[in-house]
PDB file of C-alpha atoms in Angstrom:
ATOM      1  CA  UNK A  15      14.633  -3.063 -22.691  1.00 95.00           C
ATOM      2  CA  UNK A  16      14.827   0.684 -23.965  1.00 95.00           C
ATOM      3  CA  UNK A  17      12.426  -0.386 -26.819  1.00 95.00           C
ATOM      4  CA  UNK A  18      10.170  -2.235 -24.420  1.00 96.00           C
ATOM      5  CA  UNK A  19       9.958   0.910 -21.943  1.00 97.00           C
ATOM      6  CA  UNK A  20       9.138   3.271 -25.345  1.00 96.00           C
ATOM      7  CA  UNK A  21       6.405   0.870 -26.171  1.00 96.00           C
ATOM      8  CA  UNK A  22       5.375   0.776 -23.006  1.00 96.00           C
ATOM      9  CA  UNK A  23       4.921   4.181 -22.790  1.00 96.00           C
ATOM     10  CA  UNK A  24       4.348   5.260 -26.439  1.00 94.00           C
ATOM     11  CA  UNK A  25       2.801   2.524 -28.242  1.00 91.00           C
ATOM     12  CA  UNK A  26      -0.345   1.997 -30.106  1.00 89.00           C
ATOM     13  CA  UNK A  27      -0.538  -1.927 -29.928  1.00 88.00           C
ATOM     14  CA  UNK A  28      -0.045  -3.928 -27.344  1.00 89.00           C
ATOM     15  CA  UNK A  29       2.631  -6.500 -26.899  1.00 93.00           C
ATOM     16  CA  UNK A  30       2.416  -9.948 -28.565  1.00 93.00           C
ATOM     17  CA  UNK A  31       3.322 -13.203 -26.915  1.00 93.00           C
ATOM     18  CA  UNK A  32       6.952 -12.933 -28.274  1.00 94.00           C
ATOM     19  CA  UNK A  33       7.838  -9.500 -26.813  1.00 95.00           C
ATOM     20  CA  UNK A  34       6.395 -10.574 -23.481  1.00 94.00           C
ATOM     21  CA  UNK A  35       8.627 -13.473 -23.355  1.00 94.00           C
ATOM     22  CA  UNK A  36      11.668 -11.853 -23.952  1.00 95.00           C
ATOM     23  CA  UNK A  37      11.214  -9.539 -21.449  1.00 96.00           C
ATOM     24  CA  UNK A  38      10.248 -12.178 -19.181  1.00 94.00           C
ATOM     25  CA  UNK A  39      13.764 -13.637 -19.677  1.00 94.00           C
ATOM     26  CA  UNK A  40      15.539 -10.130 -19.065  1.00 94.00           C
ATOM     27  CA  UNK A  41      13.666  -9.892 -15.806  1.00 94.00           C
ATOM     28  CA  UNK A  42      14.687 -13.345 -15.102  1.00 91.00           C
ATOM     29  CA  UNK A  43      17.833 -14.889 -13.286  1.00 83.00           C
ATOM     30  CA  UNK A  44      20.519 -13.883 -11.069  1.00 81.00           C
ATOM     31  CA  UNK A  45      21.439 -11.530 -13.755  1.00 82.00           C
ATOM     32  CA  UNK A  46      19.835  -7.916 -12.450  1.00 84.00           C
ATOM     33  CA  UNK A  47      21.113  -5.978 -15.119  1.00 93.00           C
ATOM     34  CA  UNK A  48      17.426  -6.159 -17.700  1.00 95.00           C
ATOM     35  CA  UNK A  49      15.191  -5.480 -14.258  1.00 96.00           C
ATOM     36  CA  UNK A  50      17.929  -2.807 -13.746  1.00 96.00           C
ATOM     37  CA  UNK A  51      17.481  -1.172 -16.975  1.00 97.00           C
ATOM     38  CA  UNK A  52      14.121  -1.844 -17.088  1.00 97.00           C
ATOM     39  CA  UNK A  53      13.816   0.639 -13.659  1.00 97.00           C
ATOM     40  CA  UNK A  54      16.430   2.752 -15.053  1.00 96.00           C
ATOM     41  CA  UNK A  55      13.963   3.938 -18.443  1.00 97.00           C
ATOM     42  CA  UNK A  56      11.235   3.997 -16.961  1.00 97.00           C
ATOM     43  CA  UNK A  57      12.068   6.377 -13.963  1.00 96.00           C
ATOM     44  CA  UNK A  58      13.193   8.472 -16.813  1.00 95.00           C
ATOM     45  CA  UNK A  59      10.111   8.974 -18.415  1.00 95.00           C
ATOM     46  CA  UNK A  60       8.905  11.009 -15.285  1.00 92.00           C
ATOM     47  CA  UNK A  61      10.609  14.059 -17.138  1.00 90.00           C
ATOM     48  CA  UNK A  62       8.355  13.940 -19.876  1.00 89.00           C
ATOM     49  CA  UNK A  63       4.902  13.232 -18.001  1.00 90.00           C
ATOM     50  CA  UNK A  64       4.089  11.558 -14.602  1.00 94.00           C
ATOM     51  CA  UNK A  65       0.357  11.150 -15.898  1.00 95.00           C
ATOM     52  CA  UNK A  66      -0.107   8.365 -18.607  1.00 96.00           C
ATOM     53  CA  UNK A  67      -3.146   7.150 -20.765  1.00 94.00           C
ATOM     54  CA  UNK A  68      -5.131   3.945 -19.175  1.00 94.00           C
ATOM     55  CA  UNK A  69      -3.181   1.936 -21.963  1.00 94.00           C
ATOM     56  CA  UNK A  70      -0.215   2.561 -20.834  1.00 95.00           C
ATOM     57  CA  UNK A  71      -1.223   2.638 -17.022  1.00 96.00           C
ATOM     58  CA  UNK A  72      -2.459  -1.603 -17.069  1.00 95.00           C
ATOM     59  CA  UNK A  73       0.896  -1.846 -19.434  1.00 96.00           C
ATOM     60  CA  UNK A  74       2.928  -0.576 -16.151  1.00 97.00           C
ATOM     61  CA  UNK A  75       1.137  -2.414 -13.885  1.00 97.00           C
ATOM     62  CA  UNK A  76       1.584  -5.697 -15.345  1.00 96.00           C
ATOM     63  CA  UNK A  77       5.181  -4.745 -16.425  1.00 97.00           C
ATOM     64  CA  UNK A  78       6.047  -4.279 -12.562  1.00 97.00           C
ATOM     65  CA  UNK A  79       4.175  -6.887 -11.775  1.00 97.00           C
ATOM     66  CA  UNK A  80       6.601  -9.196 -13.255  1.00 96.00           C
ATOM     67  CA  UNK A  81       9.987  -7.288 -12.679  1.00 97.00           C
ATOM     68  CA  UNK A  82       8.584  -7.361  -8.885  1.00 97.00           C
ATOM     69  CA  UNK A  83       8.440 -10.880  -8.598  1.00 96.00           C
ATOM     70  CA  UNK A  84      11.391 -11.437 -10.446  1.00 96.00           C
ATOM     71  CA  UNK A  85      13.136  -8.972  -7.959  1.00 96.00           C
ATOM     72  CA  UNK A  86      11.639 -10.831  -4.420  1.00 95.00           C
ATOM     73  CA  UNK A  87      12.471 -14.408  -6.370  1.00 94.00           C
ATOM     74  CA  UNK A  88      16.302 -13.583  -5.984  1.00 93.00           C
ATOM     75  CA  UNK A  89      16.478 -10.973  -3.526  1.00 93.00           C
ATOM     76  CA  UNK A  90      17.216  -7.959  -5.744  1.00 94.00           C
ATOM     77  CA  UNK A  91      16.015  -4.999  -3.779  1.00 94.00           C
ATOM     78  CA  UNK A  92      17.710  -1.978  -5.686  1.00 92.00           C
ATOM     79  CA  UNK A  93      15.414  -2.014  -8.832  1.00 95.00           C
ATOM     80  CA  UNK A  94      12.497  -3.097  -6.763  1.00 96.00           C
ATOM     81  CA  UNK A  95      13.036   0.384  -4.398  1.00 95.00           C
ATOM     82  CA  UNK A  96      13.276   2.816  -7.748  1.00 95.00           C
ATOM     83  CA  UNK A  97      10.173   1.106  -8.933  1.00 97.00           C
ATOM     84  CA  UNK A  98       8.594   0.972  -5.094  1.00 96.00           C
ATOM     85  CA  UNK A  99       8.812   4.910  -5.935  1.00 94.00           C
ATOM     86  CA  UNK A 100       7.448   5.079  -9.061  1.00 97.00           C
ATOM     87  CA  UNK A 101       4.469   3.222  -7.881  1.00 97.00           C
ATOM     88  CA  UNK A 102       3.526   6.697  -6.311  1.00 95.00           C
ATOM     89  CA  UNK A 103       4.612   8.819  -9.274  1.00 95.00           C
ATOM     90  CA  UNK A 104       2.476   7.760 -12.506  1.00 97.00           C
ATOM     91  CA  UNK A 105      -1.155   7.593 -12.551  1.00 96.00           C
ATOM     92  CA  UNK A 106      -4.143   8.034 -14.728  1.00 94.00           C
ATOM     93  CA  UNK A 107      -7.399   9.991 -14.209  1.00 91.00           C
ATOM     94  CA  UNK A 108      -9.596   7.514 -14.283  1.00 83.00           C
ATOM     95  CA  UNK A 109     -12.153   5.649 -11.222  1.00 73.00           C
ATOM     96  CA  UNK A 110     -10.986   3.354  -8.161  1.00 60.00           C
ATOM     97  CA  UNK A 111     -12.484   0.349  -8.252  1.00 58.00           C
ATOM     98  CA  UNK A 112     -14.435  -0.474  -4.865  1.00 51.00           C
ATOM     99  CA  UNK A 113     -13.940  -4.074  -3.286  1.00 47.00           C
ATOM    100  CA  UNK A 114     -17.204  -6.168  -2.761  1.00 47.00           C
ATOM    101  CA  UNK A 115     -16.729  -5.380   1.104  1.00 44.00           C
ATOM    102  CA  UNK A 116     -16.594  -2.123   0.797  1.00 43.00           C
ATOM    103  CA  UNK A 117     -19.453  -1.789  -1.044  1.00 44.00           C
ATOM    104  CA  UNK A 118     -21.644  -3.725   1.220  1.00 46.00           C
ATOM    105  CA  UNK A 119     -20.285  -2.818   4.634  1.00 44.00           C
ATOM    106  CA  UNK A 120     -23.676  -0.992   5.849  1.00 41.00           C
ATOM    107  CA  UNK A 121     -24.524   0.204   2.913  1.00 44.00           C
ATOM    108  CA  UNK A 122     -22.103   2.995   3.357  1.00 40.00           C
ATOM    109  CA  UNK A 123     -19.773   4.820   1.269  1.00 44.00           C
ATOM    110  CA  UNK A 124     -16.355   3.747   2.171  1.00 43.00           C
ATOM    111  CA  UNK A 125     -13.721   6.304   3.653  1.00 46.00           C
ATOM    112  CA  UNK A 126     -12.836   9.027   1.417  1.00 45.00           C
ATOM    113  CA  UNK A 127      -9.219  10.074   0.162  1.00 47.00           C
ATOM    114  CA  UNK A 128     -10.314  13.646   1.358  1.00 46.00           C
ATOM    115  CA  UNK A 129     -10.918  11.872   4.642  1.00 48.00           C
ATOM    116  CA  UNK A 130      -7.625  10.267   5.075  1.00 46.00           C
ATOM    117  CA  UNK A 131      -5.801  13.440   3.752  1.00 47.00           C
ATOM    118  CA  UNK A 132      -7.257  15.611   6.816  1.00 51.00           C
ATOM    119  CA  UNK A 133      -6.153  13.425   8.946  1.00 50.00           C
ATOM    120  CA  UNK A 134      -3.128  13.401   7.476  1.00 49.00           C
ATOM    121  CA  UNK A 135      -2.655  17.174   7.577  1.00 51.00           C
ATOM    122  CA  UNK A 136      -4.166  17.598  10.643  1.00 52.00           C
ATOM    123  CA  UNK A 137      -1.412  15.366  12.305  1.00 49.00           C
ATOM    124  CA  UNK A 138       1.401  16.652  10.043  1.00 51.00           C
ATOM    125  CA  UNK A 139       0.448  20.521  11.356  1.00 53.00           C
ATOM    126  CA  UNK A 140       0.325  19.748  14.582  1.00 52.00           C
ATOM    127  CA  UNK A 141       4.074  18.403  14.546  1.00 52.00           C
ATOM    128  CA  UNK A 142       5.298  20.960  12.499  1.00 50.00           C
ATOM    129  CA  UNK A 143       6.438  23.218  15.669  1.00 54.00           C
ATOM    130  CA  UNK A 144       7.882  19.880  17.483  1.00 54.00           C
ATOM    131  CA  UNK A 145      10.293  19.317  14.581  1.00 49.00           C
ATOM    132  CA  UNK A 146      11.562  22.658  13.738  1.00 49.00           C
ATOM    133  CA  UNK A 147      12.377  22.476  18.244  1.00 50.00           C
ATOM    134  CA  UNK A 148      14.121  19.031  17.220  1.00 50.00           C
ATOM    135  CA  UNK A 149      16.227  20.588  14.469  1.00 48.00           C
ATOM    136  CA  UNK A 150      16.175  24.079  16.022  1.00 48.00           C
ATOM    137  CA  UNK A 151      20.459  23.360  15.076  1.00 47.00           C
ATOM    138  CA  UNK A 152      20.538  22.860  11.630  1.00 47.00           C
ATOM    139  CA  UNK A 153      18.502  24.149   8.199  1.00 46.00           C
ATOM    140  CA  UNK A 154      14.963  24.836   8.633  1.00 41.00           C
ATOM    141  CA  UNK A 155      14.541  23.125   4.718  1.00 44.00           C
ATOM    142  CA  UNK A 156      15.121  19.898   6.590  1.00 46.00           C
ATOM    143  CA  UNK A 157      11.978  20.198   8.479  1.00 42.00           C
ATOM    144  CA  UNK A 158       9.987  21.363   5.512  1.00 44.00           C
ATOM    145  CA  UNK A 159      11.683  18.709   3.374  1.00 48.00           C
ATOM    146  CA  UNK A 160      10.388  15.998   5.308  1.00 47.00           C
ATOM    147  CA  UNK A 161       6.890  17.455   6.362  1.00 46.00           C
ATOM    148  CA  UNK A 162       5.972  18.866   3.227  1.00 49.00           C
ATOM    149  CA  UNK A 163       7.348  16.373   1.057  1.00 52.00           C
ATOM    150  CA  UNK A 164       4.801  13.891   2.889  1.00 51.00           C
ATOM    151  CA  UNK A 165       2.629  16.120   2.596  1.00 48.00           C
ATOM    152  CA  UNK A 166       2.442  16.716  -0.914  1.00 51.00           C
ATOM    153  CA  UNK A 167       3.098  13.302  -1.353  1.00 49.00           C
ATOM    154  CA  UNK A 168       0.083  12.676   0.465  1.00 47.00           C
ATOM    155  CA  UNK A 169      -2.326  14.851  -1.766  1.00 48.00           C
ATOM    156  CA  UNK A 170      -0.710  13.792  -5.026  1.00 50.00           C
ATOM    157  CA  UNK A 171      -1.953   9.937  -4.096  1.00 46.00           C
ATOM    158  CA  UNK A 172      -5.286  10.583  -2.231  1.00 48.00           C
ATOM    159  CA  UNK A 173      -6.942  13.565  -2.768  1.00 45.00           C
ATOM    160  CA  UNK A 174      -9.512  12.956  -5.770  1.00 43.00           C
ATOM    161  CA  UNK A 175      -9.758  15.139  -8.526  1.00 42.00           C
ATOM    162  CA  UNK A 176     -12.241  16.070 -11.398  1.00 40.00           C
ATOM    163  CA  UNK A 177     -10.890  16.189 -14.870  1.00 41.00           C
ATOM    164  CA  UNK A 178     -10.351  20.111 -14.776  1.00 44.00           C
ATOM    165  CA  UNK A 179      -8.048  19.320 -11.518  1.00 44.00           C
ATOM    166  CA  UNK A 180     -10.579  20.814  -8.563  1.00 45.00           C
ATOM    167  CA  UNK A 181     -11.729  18.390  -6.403  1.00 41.00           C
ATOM    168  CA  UNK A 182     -15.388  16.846  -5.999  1.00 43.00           C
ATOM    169  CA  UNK A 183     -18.177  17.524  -3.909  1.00 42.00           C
ATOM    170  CA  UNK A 184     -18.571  15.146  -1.378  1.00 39.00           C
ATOM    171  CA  UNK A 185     -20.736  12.451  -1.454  1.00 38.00           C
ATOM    172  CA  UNK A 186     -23.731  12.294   0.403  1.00 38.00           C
ATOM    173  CA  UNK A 187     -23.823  10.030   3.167  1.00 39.00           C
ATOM    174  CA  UNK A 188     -27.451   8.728   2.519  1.00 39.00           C
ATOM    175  CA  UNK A 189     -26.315   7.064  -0.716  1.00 41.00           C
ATOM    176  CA  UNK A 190     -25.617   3.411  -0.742  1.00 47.00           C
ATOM    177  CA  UNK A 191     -22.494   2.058  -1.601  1.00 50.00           C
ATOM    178  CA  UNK A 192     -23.454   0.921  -4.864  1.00 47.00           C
ATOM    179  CA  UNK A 193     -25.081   4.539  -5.633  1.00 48.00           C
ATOM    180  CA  UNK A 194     -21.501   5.896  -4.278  1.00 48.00           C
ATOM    181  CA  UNK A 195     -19.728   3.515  -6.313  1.00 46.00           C
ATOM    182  CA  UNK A 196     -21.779   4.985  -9.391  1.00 49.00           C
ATOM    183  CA  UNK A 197     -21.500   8.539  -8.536  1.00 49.00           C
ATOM    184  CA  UNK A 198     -17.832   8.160  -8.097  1.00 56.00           C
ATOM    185  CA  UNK A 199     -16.319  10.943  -9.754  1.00 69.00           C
ATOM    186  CA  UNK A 200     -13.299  10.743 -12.450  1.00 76.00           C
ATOM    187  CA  UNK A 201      -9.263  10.773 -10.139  1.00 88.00           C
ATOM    188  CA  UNK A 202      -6.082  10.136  -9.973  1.00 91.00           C
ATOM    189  CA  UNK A 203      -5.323   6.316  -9.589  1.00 94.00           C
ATOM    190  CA  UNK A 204      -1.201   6.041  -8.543  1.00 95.00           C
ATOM    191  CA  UNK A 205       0.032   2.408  -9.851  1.00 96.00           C
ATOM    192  CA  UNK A 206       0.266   1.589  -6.083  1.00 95.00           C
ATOM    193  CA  UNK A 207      -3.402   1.354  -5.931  1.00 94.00           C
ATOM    194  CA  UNK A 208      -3.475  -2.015  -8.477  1.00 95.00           C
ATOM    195  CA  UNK A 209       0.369  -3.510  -6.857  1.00 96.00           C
ATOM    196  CA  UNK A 210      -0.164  -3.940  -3.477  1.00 94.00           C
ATOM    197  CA  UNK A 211      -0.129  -7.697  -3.513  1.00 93.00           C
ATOM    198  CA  UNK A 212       3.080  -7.842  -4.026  1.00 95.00           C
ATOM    199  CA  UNK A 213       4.834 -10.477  -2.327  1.00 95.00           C
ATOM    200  CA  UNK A 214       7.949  -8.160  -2.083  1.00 96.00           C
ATOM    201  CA  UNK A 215       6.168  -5.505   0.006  1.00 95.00           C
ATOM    202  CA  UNK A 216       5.817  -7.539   2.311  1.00 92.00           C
ATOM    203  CA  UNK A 217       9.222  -8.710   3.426  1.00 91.00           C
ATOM    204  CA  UNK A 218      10.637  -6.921   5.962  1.00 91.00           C
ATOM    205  CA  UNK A 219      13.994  -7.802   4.439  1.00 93.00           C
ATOM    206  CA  UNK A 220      13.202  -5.708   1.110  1.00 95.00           C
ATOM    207  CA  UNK A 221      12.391  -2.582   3.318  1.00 95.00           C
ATOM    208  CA  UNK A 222      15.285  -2.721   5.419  1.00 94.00           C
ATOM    209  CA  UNK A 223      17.616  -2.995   2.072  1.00 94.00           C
ATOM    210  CA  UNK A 224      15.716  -0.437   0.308  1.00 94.00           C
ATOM    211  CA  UNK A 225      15.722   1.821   3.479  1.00 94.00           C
ATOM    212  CA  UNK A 226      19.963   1.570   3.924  1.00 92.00           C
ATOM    213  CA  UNK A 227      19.932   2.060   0.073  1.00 92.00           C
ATOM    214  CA  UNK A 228      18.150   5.019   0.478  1.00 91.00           C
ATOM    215  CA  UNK A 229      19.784   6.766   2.753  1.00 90.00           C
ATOM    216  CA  UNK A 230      22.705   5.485   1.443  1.00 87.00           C
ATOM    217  CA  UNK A 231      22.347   7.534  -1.997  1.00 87.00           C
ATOM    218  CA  UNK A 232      21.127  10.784   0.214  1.00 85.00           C
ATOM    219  CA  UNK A 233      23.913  11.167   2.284  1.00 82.00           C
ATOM    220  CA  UNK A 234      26.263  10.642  -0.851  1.00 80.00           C
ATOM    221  CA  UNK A 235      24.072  13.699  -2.613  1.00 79.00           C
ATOM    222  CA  UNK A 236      25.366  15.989   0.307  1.00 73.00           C
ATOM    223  CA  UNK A 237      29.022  14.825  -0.403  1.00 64.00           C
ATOM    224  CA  UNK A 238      30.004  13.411   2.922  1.00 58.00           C
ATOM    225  CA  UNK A 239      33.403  13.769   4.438  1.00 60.00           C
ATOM    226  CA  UNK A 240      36.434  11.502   3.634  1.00 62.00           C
ATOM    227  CA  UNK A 241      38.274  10.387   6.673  1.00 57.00           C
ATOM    228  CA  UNK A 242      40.786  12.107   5.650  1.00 57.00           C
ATOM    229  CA  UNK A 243      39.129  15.468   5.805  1.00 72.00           C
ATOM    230  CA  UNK A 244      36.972  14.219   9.082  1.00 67.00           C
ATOM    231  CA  UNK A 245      40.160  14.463  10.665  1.00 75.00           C
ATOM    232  CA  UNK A 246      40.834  17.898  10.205  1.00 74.00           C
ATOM    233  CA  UNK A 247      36.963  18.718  11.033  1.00 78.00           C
ATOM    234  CA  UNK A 248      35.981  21.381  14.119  1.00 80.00           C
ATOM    235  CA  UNK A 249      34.101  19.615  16.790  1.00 78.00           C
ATOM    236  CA  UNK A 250      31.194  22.138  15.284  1.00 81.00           C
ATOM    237  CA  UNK A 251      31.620  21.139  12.145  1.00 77.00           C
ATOM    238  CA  UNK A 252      31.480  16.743  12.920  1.00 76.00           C
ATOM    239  CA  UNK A 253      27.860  17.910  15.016  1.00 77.00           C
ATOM    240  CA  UNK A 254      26.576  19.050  12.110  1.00 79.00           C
ATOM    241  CA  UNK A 255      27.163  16.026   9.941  1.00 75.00           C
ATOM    242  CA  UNK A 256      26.177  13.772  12.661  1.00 77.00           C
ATOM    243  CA  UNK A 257      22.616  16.064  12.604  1.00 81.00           C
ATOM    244  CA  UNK A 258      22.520  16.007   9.015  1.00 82.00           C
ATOM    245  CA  UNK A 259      23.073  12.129   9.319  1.00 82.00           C
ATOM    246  CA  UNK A 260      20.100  12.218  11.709  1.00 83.00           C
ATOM    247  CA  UNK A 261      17.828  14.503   9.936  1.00 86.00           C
ATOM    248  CA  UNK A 262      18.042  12.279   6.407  1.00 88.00           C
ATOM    249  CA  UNK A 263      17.364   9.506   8.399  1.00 88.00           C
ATOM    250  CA  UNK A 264      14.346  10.471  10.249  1.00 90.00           C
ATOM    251  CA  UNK A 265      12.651  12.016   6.609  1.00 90.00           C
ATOM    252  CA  UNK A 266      13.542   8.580   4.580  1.00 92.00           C
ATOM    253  CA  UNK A 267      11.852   6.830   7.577  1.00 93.00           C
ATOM    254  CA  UNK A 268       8.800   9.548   7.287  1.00 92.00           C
ATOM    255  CA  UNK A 269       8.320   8.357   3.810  1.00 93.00           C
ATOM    256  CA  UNK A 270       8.761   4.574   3.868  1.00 95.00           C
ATOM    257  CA  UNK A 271       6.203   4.390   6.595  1.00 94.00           C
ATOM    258  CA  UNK A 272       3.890   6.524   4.329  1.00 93.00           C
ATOM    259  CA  UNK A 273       4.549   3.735   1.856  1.00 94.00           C
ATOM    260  CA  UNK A 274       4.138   0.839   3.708  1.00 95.00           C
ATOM    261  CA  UNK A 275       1.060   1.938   5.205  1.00 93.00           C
ATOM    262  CA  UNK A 276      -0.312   2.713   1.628  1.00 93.00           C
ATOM    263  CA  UNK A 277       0.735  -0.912   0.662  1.00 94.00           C
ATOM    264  CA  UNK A 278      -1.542  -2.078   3.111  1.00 91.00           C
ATOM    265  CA  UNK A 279       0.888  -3.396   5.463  1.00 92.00           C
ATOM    266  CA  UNK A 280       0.065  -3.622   9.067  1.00 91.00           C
ATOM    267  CA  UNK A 281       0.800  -1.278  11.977  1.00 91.00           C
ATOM    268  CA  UNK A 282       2.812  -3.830  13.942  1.00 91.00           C
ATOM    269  CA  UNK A 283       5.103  -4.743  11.036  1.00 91.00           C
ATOM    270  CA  UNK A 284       5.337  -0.515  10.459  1.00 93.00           C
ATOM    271  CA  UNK A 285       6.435  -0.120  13.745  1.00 92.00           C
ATOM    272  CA  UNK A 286       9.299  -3.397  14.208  1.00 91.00           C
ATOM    273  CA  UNK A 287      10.352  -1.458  10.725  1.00 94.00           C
ATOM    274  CA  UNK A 288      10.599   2.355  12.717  1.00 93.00           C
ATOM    275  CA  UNK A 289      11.609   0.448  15.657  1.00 91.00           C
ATOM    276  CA  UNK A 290      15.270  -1.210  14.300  1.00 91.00           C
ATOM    277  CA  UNK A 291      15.928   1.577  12.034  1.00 91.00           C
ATOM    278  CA  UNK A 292      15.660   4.315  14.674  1.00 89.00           C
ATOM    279  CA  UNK A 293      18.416   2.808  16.681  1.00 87.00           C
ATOM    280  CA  UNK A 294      20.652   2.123  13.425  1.00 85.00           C
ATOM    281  CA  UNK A 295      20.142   5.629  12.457  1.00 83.00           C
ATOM    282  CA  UNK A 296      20.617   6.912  15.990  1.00 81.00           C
ATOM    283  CA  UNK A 297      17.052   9.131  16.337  1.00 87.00           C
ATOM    284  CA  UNK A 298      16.438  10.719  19.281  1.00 86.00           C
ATOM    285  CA  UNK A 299      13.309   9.970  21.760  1.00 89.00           C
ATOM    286  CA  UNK A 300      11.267  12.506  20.232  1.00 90.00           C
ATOM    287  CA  UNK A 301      12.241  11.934  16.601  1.00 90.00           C
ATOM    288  CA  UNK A 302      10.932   8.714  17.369  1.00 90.00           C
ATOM    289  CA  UNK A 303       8.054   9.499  18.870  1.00 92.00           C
ATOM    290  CA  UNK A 304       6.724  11.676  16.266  1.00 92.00           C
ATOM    291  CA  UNK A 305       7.543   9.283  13.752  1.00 93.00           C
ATOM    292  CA  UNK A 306       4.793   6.257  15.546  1.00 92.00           C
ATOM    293  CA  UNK A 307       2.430   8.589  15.997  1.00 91.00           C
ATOM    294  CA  UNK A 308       2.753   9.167  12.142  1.00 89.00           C
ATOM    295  CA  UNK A 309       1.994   5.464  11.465  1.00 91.00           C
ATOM    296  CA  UNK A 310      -1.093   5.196  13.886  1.00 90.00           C
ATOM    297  CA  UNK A 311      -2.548   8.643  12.461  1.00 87.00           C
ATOM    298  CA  UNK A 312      -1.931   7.084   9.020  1.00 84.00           C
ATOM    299  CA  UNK A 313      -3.379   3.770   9.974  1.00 82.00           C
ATOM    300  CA  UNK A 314      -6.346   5.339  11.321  1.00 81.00           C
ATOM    301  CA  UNK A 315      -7.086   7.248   7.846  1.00 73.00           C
ATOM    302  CA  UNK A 316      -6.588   4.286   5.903  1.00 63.00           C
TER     303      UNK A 316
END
């Protein structure tokens, strides 16, 4: 799998019909520990470059597309969550391809990334104040973790960009959508963009496992408290854990709606998601709040 992943990412030729089995039958099975691996190598490849050549790029994309299936075949959600992230980390500059409806709905130009990303921020600043009151108890990075994670995370995967990095003019709105689709200018397309028909994404059984898993590994980053020191914790001291508890809970839940939404899953499944995972993680009525008008301002920009 290590040598698959290098050529993957490094080689010249592409794969011939014997390498592509046998990492069809690592991916395969019960067995998790080749789709494992598989996740494992490539995640670690971020440190050398998160943008790849278009070779590489359809190599990924097919590559997940079959570790993906294997993964919602036999229920194995923790490989399928590392590469649900990765599907927002790599890209290539290159052009999105337009579907035939959006092409010929009116004639028009279909919404623009810059569009969606306004919205975005425009929502995200305007709940900025309302969080830091909602976590007025406990570190201020909390707040600017979630919010400006998102929003980076936003602009990485949907603002467009030239070649030299600034972005584009806008197009006029008197062209057609073919002359739009023509005048399209070179930007970053996240692996995302070409995976969303992935039967795993959506299964609200894969989102609930990869959200527990999630917050699972956070709260084990901030070395939680045995019960044998919880014991001999100040009142003060077991607020502030429960708060910290809180806090990763409502940023994981930030960014898995971001993600679901940009998988083209639909409001009502978003908010059944936010709406059982709120009351396992024990948000408050505002938390909660904040976090559905998130999906519908997200929804509206997609």
């Amino acid at each position: 799998m290590k040598r698959y992943v290098e050529k993957v990412f490094h080689g010249r030729e592409d794969f011939d019909q014997e390498e592509k089995a046998r990492f069809g039958e690592l991916c395969s099975g019960q067995n998790g520990r080749g789709r494992e691996w598989f996740a494992r190598y490539v995640s670690a490849q971020r440190c050398h470059s998160k943008r790849v050549s278009e070779a590489t790029f359809y190599r990924l994309v097919q590559s997940f597309a079959v570790v993906l299936f294997e993964c919602y075949q036999v229920d194995d959600h923790s490989p399928a969550k590392n590469l649900m992230t990765m599907c927002f980390t790599y890209y290539y500059h290159g052009k999105v391809q337009l579907s035939p409806s959006e092409l010929l709905d009116r004639g028009a130009p279909p919404a623009s990334p810059d569009q969606y990303l306004n919205r975005a921020n425009s929502w995200l600043s305007g709940k900025k104040g309302a969080a830091e009151r909602l976590l007025k108890n406990s570190s201020k990075t909390d707040v600017k973790g979630f919010f400006g994670g998102l929003e980076t995370k936003l602009r990485s995967s949907m603002a467009p960009k030239t070649e030299d990095g600034d972005s584009p003019p806008e197009t006029k709105a008197t062209l057609t959508g073919c002359e739009a689709a023509r005048d399209q200018k070179v930007e970053k397309v996240y692996l995302y963009t070409h995976l969303r028909q992935q039967p795993i994404w959506h299964s609200l059984r894969f989102w609930n496992a990869a959200f527990f898993d999630a917050v699972h590994c956070e709260r084990k980053k901030r070395s939680p408290p045995t019960r044998e020191k919880w014991c001999h914790m100040t009142q003060e001291e077991k607020d502030d854990s429960y708060r910290t508890d809180e806090n990763i809970a409502f940023g994981q839940l930030g960014t898995f709606t971001h993600n679901m939404l940009a998988f083209g899953l639909s409001q009502k499944l978003c908010r059944d998601f936010l709406k059982k995972q709120a009351v396992i993680g024990s948000l408050n009525e505002e938390q909660y709040k904040l976090l559905t008008e998130h999906i519908e301002t997200m929804a509206a920009a997609h």
